[in-house]
PDB file of C-alpha atoms in Angstrom:
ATOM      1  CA  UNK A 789      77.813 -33.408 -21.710  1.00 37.00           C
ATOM      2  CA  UNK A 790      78.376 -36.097 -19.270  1.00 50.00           C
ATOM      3  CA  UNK A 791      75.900 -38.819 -18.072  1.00 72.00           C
ATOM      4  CA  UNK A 792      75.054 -38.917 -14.687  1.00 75.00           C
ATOM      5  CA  UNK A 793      72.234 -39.982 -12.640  1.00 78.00           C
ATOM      6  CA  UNK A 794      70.555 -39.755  -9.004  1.00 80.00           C
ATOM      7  CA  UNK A 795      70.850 -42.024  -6.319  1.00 85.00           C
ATOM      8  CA  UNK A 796      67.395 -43.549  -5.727  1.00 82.00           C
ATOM      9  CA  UNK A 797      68.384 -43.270  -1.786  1.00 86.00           C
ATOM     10  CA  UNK A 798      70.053 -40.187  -1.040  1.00 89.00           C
ATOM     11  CA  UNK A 799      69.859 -38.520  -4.270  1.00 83.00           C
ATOM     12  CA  UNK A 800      73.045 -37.496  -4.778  1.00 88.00           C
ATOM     13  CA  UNK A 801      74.152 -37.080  -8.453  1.00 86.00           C
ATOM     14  CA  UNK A 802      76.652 -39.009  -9.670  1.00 87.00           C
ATOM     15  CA  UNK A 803      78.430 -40.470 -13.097  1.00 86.00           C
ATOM     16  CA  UNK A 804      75.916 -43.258 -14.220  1.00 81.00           C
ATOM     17  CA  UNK A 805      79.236 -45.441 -14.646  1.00 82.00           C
ATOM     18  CA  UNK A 806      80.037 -44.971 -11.138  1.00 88.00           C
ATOM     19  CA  UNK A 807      76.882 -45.813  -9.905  1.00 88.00           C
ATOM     20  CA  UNK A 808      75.668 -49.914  -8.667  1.00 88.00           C
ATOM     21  CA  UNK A 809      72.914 -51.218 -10.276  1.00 84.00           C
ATOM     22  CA  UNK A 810      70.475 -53.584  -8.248  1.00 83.00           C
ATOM     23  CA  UNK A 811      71.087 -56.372  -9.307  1.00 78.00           C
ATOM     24  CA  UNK A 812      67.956 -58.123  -9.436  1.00 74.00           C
ATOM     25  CA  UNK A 813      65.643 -55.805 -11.493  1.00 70.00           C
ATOM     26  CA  UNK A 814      69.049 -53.880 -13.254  1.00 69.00           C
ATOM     27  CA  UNK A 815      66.918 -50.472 -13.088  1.00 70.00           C
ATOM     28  CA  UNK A 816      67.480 -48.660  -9.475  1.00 78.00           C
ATOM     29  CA  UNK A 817      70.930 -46.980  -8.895  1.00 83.00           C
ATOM     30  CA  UNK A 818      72.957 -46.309  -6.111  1.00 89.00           C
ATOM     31  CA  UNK A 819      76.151 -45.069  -4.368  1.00 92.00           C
ATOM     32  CA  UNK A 820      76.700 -48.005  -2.594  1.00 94.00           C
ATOM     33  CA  UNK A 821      74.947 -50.939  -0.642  1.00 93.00           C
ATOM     34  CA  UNK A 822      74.037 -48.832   2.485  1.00 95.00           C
ATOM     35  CA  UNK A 823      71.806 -46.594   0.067  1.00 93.00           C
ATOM     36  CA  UNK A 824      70.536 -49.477  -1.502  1.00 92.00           C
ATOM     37  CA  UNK A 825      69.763 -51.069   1.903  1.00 93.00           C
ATOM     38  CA  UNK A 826      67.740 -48.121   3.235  1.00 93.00           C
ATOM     39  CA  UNK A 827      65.587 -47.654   0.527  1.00 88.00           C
ATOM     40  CA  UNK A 828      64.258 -51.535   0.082  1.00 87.00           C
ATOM     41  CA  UNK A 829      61.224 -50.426   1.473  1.00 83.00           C
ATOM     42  CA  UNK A 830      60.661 -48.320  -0.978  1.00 77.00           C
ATOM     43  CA  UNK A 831      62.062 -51.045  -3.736  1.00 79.00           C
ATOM     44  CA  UNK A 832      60.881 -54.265  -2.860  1.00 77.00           C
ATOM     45  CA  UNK A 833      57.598 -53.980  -4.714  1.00 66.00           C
ATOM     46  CA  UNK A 834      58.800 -52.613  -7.916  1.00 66.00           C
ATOM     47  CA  UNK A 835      61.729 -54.920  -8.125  1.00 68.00           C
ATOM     48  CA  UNK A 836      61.649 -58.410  -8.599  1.00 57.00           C
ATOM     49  CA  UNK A 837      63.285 -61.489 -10.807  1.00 46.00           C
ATOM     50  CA  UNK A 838      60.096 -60.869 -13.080  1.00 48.00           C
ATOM     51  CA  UNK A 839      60.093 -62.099 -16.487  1.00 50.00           C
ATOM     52  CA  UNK A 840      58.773 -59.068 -18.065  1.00 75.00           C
ATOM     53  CA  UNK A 841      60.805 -58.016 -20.836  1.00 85.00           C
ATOM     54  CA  UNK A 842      60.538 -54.021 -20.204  1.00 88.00           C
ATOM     55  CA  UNK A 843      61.737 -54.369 -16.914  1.00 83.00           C
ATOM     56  CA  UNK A 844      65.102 -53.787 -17.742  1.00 84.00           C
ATOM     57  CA  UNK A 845      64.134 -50.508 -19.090  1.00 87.00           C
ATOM     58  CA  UNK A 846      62.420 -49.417 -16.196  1.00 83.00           C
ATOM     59  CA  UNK A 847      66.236 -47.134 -14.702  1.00 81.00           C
ATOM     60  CA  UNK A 848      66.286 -43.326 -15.899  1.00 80.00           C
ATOM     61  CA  UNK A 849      69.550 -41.449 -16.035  1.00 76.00           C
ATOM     62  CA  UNK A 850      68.076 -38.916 -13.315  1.00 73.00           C
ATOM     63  CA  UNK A 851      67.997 -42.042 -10.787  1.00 73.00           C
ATOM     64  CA  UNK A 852      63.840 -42.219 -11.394  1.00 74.00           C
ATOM     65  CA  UNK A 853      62.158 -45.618 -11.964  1.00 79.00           C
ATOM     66  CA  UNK A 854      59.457 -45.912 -14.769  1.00 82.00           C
ATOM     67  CA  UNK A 855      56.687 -47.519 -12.380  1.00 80.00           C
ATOM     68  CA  UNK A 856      54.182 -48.590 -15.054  1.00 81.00           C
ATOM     69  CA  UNK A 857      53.954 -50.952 -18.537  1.00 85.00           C
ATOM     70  CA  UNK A 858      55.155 -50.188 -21.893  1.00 87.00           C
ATOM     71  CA  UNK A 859      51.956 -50.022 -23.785  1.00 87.00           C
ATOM     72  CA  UNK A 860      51.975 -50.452 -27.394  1.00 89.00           C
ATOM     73  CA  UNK A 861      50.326 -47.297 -28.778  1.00 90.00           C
ATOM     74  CA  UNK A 862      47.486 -48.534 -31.147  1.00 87.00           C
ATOM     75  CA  UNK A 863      45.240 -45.940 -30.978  1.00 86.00           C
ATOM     76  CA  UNK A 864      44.694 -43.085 -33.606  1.00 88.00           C
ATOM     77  CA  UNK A 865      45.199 -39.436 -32.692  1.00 88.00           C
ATOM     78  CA  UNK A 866      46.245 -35.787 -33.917  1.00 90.00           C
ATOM     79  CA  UNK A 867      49.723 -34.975 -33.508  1.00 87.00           C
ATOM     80  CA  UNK A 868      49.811 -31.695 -31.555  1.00 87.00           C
ATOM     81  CA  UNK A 869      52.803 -30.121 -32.748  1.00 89.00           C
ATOM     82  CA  UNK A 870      52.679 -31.246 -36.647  1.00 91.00           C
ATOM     83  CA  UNK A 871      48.658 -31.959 -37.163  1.00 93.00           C
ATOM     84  CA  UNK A 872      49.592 -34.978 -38.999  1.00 93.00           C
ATOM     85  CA  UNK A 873      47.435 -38.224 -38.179  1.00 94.00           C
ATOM     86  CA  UNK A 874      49.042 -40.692 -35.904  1.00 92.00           C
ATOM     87  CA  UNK A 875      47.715 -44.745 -35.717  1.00 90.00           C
ATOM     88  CA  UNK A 876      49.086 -47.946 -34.804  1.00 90.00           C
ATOM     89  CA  UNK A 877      52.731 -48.321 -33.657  1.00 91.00           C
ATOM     90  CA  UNK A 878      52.877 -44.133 -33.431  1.00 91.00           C
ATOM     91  CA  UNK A 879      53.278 -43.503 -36.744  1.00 93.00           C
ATOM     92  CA  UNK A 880      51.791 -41.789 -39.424  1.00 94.00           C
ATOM     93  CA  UNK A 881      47.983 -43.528 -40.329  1.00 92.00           C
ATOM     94  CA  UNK A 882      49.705 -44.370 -44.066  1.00 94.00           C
ATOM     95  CA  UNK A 883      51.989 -46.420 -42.092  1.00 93.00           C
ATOM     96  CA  UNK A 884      50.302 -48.470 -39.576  1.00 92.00           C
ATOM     97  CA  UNK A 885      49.707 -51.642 -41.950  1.00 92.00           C
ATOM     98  CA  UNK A 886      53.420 -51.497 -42.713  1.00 94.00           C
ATOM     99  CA  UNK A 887      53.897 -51.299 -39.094  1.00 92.00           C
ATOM    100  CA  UNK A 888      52.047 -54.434 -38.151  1.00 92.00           C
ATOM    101  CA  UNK A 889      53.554 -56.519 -41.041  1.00 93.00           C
ATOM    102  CA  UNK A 890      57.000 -55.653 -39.257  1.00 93.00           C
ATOM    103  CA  UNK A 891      55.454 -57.031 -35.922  1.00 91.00           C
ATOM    104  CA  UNK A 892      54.336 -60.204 -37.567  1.00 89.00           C
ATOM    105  CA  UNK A 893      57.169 -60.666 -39.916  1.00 92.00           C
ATOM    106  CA  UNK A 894      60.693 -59.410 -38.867  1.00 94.00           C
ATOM    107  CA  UNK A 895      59.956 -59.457 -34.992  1.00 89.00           C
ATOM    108  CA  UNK A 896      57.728 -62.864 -35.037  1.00 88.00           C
ATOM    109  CA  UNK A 897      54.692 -60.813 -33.005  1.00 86.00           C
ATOM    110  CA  UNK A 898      56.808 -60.007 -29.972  1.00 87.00           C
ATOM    111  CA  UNK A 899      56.389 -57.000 -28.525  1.00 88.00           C
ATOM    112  CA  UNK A 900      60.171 -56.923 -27.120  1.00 89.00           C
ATOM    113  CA  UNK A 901      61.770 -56.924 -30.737  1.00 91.00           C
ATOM    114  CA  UNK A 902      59.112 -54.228 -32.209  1.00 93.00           C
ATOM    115  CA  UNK A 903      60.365 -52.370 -29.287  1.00 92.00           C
ATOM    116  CA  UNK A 904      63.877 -52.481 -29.862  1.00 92.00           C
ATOM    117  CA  UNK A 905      63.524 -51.520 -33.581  1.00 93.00           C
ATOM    118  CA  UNK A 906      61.323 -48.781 -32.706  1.00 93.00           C
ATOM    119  CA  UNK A 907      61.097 -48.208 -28.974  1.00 92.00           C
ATOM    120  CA  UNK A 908      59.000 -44.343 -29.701  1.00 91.00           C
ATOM    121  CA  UNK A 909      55.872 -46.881 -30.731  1.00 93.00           C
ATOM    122  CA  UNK A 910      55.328 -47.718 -26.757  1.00 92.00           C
ATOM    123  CA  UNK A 911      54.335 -45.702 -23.923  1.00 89.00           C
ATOM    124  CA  UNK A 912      54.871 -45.994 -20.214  1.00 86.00           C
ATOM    125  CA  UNK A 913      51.409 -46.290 -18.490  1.00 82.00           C
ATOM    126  CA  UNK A 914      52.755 -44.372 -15.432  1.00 79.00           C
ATOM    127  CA  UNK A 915      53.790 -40.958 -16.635  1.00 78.00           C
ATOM    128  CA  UNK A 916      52.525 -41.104 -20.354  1.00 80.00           C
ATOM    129  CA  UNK A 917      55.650 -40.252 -21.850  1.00 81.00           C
ATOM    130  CA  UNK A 918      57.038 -42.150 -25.030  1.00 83.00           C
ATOM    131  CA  UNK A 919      58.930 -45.024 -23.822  1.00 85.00           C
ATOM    132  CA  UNK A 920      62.344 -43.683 -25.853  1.00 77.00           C
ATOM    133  CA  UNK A 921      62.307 -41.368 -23.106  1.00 74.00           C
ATOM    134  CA  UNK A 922      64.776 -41.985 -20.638  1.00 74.00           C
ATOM    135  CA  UNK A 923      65.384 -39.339 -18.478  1.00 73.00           C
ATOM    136  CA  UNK A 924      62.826 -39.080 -16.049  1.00 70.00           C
ATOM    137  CA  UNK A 925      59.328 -40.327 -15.022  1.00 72.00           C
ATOM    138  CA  UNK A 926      57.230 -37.807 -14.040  1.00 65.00           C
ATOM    139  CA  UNK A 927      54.826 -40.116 -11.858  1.00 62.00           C
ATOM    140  CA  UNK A 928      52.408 -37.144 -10.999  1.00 60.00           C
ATOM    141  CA  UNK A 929      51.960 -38.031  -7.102  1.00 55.00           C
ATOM    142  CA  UNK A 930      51.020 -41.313  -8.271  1.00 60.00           C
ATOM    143  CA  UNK A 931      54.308 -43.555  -7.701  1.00 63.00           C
ATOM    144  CA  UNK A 932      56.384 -44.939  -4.916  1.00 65.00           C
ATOM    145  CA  UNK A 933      58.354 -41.153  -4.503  1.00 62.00           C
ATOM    146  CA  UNK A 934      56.493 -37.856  -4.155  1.00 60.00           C
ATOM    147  CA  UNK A 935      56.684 -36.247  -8.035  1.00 62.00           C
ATOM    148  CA  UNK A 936      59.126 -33.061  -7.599  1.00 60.00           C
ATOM    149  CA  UNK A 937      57.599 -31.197 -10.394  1.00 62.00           C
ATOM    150  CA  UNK A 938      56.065 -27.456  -9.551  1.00 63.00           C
ATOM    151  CA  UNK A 939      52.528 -28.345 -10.142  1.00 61.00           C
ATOM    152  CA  UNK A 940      52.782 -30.955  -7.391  1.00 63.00           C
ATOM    153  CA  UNK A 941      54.758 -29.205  -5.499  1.00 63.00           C
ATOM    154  CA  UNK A 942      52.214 -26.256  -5.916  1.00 65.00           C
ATOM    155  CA  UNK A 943      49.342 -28.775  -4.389  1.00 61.00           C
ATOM    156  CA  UNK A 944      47.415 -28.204  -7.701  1.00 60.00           C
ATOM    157  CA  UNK A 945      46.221 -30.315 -10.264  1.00 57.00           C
ATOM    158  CA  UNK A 946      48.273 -30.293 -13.687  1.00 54.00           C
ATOM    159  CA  UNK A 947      46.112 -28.655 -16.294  1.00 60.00           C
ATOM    160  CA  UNK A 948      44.360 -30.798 -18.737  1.00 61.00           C
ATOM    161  CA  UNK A 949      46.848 -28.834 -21.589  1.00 61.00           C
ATOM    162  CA  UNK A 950      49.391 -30.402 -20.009  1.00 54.00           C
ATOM    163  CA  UNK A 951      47.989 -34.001 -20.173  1.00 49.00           C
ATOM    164  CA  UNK A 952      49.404 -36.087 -23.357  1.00 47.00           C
ATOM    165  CA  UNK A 953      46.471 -38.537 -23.266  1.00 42.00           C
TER     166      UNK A 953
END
C-alpha cells in the first residue's frame, strides 16, 4: 500500500515523498511553498527551532500534527483488551524494574534513547494515543484544526468508553 499524506494547507493527498517538509520544525507537509505560506498562521505557534527532542516526531502520514508532549507512561493500569497489568514504561508490572535499568543503563536516563528503543512506552498528551502511532492525531476539538472525527462532527461529547485515560 503506498504512503501518502495530507497537505496541512489544502489537504490534498499526496505521496509523502513528494511532499516539502517545513523546514524548521521537519513535521508539517505541503504541496508547495504557497500552501505552506497560507497556513503560517495556523503554524507559527507549533513550529519553532525548539530543542525538544520529540519535535521531530510531531508529522503524521495523514498530514496531522501531534500538538502535545510525549509523556513517559509511568503509571499502572489494566490492559483493556488482554487484562494483563501494565506499569512503568507500558509494559507488563514484572517488567517495569527491567525497564528502568534500561533507562539508566543502555540509554544514560534520556528520555530520547528509551524512546527510540521502545517508542510504545510514551504517549502524546494531546490525543492520548501511544506515541508509535503515526497516523493521525485525533486532537478532539482541542488543537490548532477542528478534529474531523463523527463525534465532533456530531457536536457531542465522545463517550467516556471511548476515552483511553
Amino acid at each position: 500500500m503506498a504512503d501518502t499524506s495530507q497537505c496541512f494547507n489544502c489537504r490534498k493527498e499526496s505521496m509523502t515523498k513528494d511532499l516539502k517538509r517545513c523546514a524548521r520544525c521537519r513535521g508539517a507537509l505541503y504541496c508547495n511553498a504557497d500552501c505552506q505560506k497560507n497556513d503560517w498562521s495556523n503554524h507559527k505557534e507549533l513550529c519553532g527551532e525548539s530543542s525538544s527532542w520529540m519535535d521531530k516526531y510531531r508529522g503524521c502520514r495523514d498530514g496531522s500534527l501531534h500538538e502535545g508532549k510525549l509523556e513517559l507512561m509511568t503509571w499502572e493500569y489494566i490492559e483493556p483488551t488482554t487484562k494483563e497489568r501494565m506499569g512503568w514504561g507500558n509494559v507488563v508490572i514484572e517488567g517495569a524494574e527491567y525497564m528502568k535499568k534500561v533507562l539508566r543503563e543502555e540509554c544514560n536516563g534520556k528520555l530520547s534513547r528509551l524512546f527510540k528503543k521502545r517508542p510504545e512506552a510514551f504517549r502524546w498528551t494531546c490525543c492520548g494515543t501511544d506515541a508509535g502511532m503515526n497516523f493521525g492525531c485525533d486532537h478532539h476539538g482541542t488543537g490548532s484544526r477542528p478534529c474531523t472525527c463523527d463525534f465532533c462532527r456530531m457536536g457531542k461529547a465522545l463517550p467516556n468508553k471511548m476515552s483511553k485515560v
